[in-house]
Coordinates of C-alpha atoms in Angstrom, one line a residue:
Chain A
A21 CA 0.0 0.0 0.0
Q22 CA 1.1 3.5 -0.7
S23 CA 1.8 5.9 2.2
V24 CA 2.8 9.4 2.9
T25 CA 5.1 10.7 5.6
Q26 CA 5.2 14.3 6.6
L27 CA 8.2 15.2 8.6
G28 CA 7.4 17.6 11.4
S29 CA 3.9 18.0 12.8
H30 CA 4.6 21.6 13.6
V31 CA 6.7 24.2 11.8
S32 CA 7.2 27.8 12.9
V33 CA 8.7 30.5 10.7
S34 CA 9.0 34.2 10.8
E35 CA 7.0 36.4 8.4
G36 CA 9.0 36.8 5.3
A37 CA 11.1 33.7 5.8
L38 CA 11.2 30.6 3.6
V39 CA 8.5 28.0 4.1
L40 CA 9.6 24.4 3.7
L41 CA 7.2 21.5 4.5
R42 CA 8.4 18.0 3.8
C43 CA 6.6 15.2 2.3
N44 CA 7.9 11.7 1.4
Y45 CA 5.8 9.0 -0.2
S46 CA 6.1 5.3 -0.9
S47 CA 4.8 4.0 -4.2
S48 CA 5.7 1.3 -6.7
V49 CA 4.3 3.2 -9.6
P50 CA 4.5 6.9 -10.6
P51 CA 2.1 8.6 -8.3
Y52 CA -0.3 11.4 -8.4
L53 CA 0.6 13.8 -5.6
F54 CA -1.2 16.6 -3.9
W55 CA -0.8 19.3 -1.3
Y56 CA -3.9 20.6 0.5
V57 CA -4.3 23.4 3.0
Q58 CA -6.8 23.5 5.9
Y59 CA -7.6 26.8 7.6
P60 CA -9.3 26.6 11.0
N61 CA -12.9 25.3 10.9
Q62 CA -12.7 24.8 7.1
G63 CA -12.5 21.9 4.7
L64 CA -9.4 21.0 2.8
Q65 CA -8.4 23.2 -0.2
L66 CA -6.2 22.1 -3.0
L67 CA -2.9 24.0 -3.2
L68 CA -1.3 22.1 -6.1
K69 CA -1.0 18.7 -7.7
Y70 CA 1.6 16.6 -9.6
T71 CA 0.3 14.3 -12.3
S72 CA 3.5 13.2 -14.1
A73 CA 4.0 16.4 -16.1
A74 CA 6.4 19.0 -15.0
T75 CA 8.4 18.0 -11.9
L76 CA 8.1 21.6 -10.5
V77 CA 4.5 22.4 -9.8
K78 CA 3.2 25.9 -9.0
G79 CA 0.1 26.3 -6.9
I80 CA -2.0 29.0 -5.4
N81 CA -0.8 31.7 -2.9
G82 CA 2.8 31.5 -4.1
F83 CA 3.4 27.9 -3.1
E84 CA 5.2 25.4 -5.2
A85 CA 6.4 21.8 -4.9
E86 CA 9.0 19.7 -6.6
F87 CA 8.6 16.1 -7.4
K88 CA 11.9 14.1 -6.9
K89 CA 11.6 10.5 -7.8
S90 CA 15.1 9.6 -6.7
E91 CA 14.3 10.9 -3.2
T92 CA 10.6 9.9 -3.3
S93 CA 9.8 13.4 -2.1
F94 CA 7.3 16.1 -2.8
H95 CA 8.3 19.0 -0.5
L96 CA 6.2 22.2 -0.5
T97 CA 7.9 25.6 -0.5
K98 CA 7.1 29.2 -0.5
P99 CA 9.9 31.9 -0.6
S100 CA 8.3 34.4 1.8
A101 CA 5.8 33.4 4.5
H102 CA 2.9 35.6 5.1
M103 CA 0.8 35.7 8.3
S104 CA -2.2 34.4 6.3
D105 CA -0.3 31.2 5.5
A106 CA -0.8 29.9 9.0
A107 CA -2.8 26.7 8.6
E108 CA -2.4 23.0 8.5
Y109 CA -1.0 21.5 5.4
F110 CA -1.6 17.9 4.1
C111 CA 0.3 15.9 1.5
A112 CA -1.6 13.2 -0.2
V113 CA -0.9 10.4 -2.7
S114 CA -3.4 8.8 -5.0
E115 CA -3.4 5.1 -4.5
A116 CA -4.6 2.6 -7.0
T117 CA -6.7 -0.1 -5.5
G118 CA -9.1 -2.5 -7.2
G119 CA -9.0 -0.5 -10.4
Y120 CA -9.8 2.7 -8.7
N121 CA -7.8 5.4 -7.1
K122 CA -8.2 6.9 -3.6
L123 CA -6.4 9.7 -1.8
I124 CA -4.2 8.7 1.1
F125 CA -3.2 11.7 3.4
G126 CA -0.3 12.3 5.6
A127 CA -0.7 13.3 9.2
G128 CA -0.4 17.0 8.4
T129 CA 2.0 19.8 9.3
R130 CA 0.7 22.8 11.2
L131 CA 2.4 26.0 10.0
A132 CA 2.7 28.9 12.4
V133 CA 4.0 32.3 11.1
H134 CA 5.1 34.9 13.6
P135 CA 5.9 38.5 13.2
Chain B
D39 CA -21.0 25.6 -8.6
A40 CA -21.6 25.8 -4.9
G41 CA -19.1 23.2 -4.1
V42 CA -19.6 20.2 -1.9
I43 CA -22.3 20.9 0.6
Q44 CA -22.5 19.1 3.9
S45 CA -25.2 19.3 6.5
P46 CA -25.4 19.9 9.4
R47 CA -22.3 21.9 10.1
H48 CA -22.5 21.0 13.8
E49 CA -24.3 18.1 15.5
V50 CA -24.4 17.5 19.2
T51 CA -26.2 14.3 20.3
E52 CA -26.4 12.0 23.2
M53 CA -24.7 8.6 23.3
G54 CA -26.9 5.9 21.9
Q55 CA -28.7 8.2 19.5
E56 CA -28.8 7.8 15.7
V57 CA -26.8 10.4 13.7
T58 CA -27.1 11.1 10.0
L59 CA -24.7 13.2 8.1
R60 CA -25.5 14.4 4.6
C61 CA -23.5 15.3 1.6
K62 CA -24.3 16.8 -1.8
P63 CA -21.3 16.4 -4.1
I64 CA -20.4 18.7 -7.0
S65 CA -22.6 18.2 -10.0
G66 CA -20.9 16.0 -12.6
H67 CA -18.5 14.4 -10.1
N68 CA -18.7 10.6 -10.1
S69 CA -16.5 9.8 -7.1
L70 CA -17.4 10.5 -3.4
F71 CA -15.4 10.0 -0.3
W72 CA -16.2 10.2 3.4
Y73 CA -13.4 11.1 5.7
R74 CA -13.1 11.4 9.5
Q75 CA -10.7 13.8 11.1
T76 CA -9.5 13.6 14.7
M77 CA -6.5 14.9 16.6
M78 CA -5.3 11.4 17.4
R79 CA -5.8 9.7 14.1
G80 CA -5.7 12.5 11.5
L81 CA -7.6 12.2 8.3
E82 CA -9.1 8.7 7.8
L83 CA -10.9 7.5 4.7
L84 CA -14.0 5.8 5.7
I85 CA -15.7 4.9 2.5
Y86 CA -15.4 5.6 -1.2
F87 CA -18.2 5.5 -3.9
N88 CA -17.7 5.5 -7.6
N89 CA -20.8 6.0 -9.8
N90 CA -23.0 5.6 -6.7
V91 CA -21.5 2.2 -5.9
P92 CA -19.5 1.6 -2.7
I93 CA -16.0 0.6 -3.9
D94 CA -14.0 0.5 -0.7
D95 CA -15.5 0.5 2.8
S96 CA -12.5 -0.9 4.6
G97 CA -12.2 2.3 6.6
M98 CA -15.5 2.1 8.2
P99 CA -14.8 1.5 11.8
E100 CA -17.5 -0.9 12.7
D101 CA -21.1 -2.0 12.0
R102 CA -22.4 1.0 13.7
F103 CA -21.4 3.0 10.7
S104 CA -23.2 2.8 7.4
A105 CA -23.1 4.9 4.2
K106 CA -25.4 5.2 1.2
M107 CA -25.4 7.0 -2.1
P108 CA -28.9 6.6 -3.6
N109 CA -28.2 8.9 -6.5
A110 CA -25.4 10.9 -8.0
S111 CA -26.3 14.0 -6.0
F112 CA -26.7 12.8 -2.4
S113 CA -25.0 10.6 0.1
T114 CA -25.5 9.9 3.8
L115 CA -23.3 8.6 6.6
K116 CA -25.2 7.1 9.5
I117 CA -24.0 6.2 12.9
Q118 CA -26.3 4.0 15.0
P119 CA -25.9 3.9 17.9
S120 CA -23.4 6.8 18.4
E121 CA -20.7 6.7 21.1
P122 CA -18.5 9.5 22.5
R123 CA -15.4 8.2 20.7
D124 CA -17.3 9.0 17.4
S125 CA -16.8 12.7 18.1
A126 CA -14.8 14.1 15.2
V127 CA -15.1 16.2 12.1
Y128 CA -16.6 14.3 9.2
F129 CA -15.8 15.5 5.7
C130 CA -17.3 14.6 2.4
A131 CA -15.3 15.1 -0.8
S132 CA -16.0 14.5 -4.5
S133 CA -13.9 14.3 -7.7
R134 CA -14.6 14.1 -11.4
D135 CA -12.9 10.9 -11.6
S136 CA -10.8 8.9 -9.2
V137 CA -7.4 10.2 -10.3
T138 CA -8.1 14.0 -10.1
E139 CA -8.1 16.1 -7.0
A140 CA -10.9 15.8 -4.5
F141 CA -13.0 18.8 -3.5
F142 CA -14.0 19.0 0.1
G143 CA -17.0 20.1 1.9
Q144 CA -16.8 22.3 5.1
G145 CA -17.3 19.3 7.3
T146 CA -19.7 18.3 10.0
R147 CA -18.4 18.6 13.6
L148 CA -20.1 15.8 15.6
T149 CA -20.0 15.8 19.3
V150 CA -21.4 12.8 21.1
V151 CA -22.0 13.3 24.8

């Protein structure tokens, strides 16, 4: 079965600093990978997705992620953090099972941004 | 489109009572997912429908949980009888097909006292 590991359940950065949220996956076939963001009391919102096209994927709100097959990683970055980026971030992989695909989520990383 | 619509947004019920959560997926989407989110266990996939047919219910915790999708525009998740450990936020999500991104509803926060 495929799985997703997010390193660091909590990450804290200063406003304006680089944001780096780590995600590693396990998959025997080229995966579809996703990053979602969840603001307090909200559902999950898609930030970006990798579907075997360009390895560097740009998403909303200035976020991007790079698919590295050799490292089985899909880390999320943003050059300059903003206070509004404080939220929980989830990495997910699409797993093929029984001819269908389902999303498997990591445990999430809570990002705090301080002035 | 209004997105995935879940109701109610909040539900407080007493242990032993039946609880029904409702979901209206995005029109045209043929895959529907029910997830449960707790602090301890994170996001867990409970059940997955494709074209109204349950494909994978291996995440349903026990027989107290059941889900139906009578048509393409409506699904329910029922807990009977409810227990305090069922307290969580339950999310419904839908996608156009099973390999594209899933769109999530706002969730139902269930509290069983």
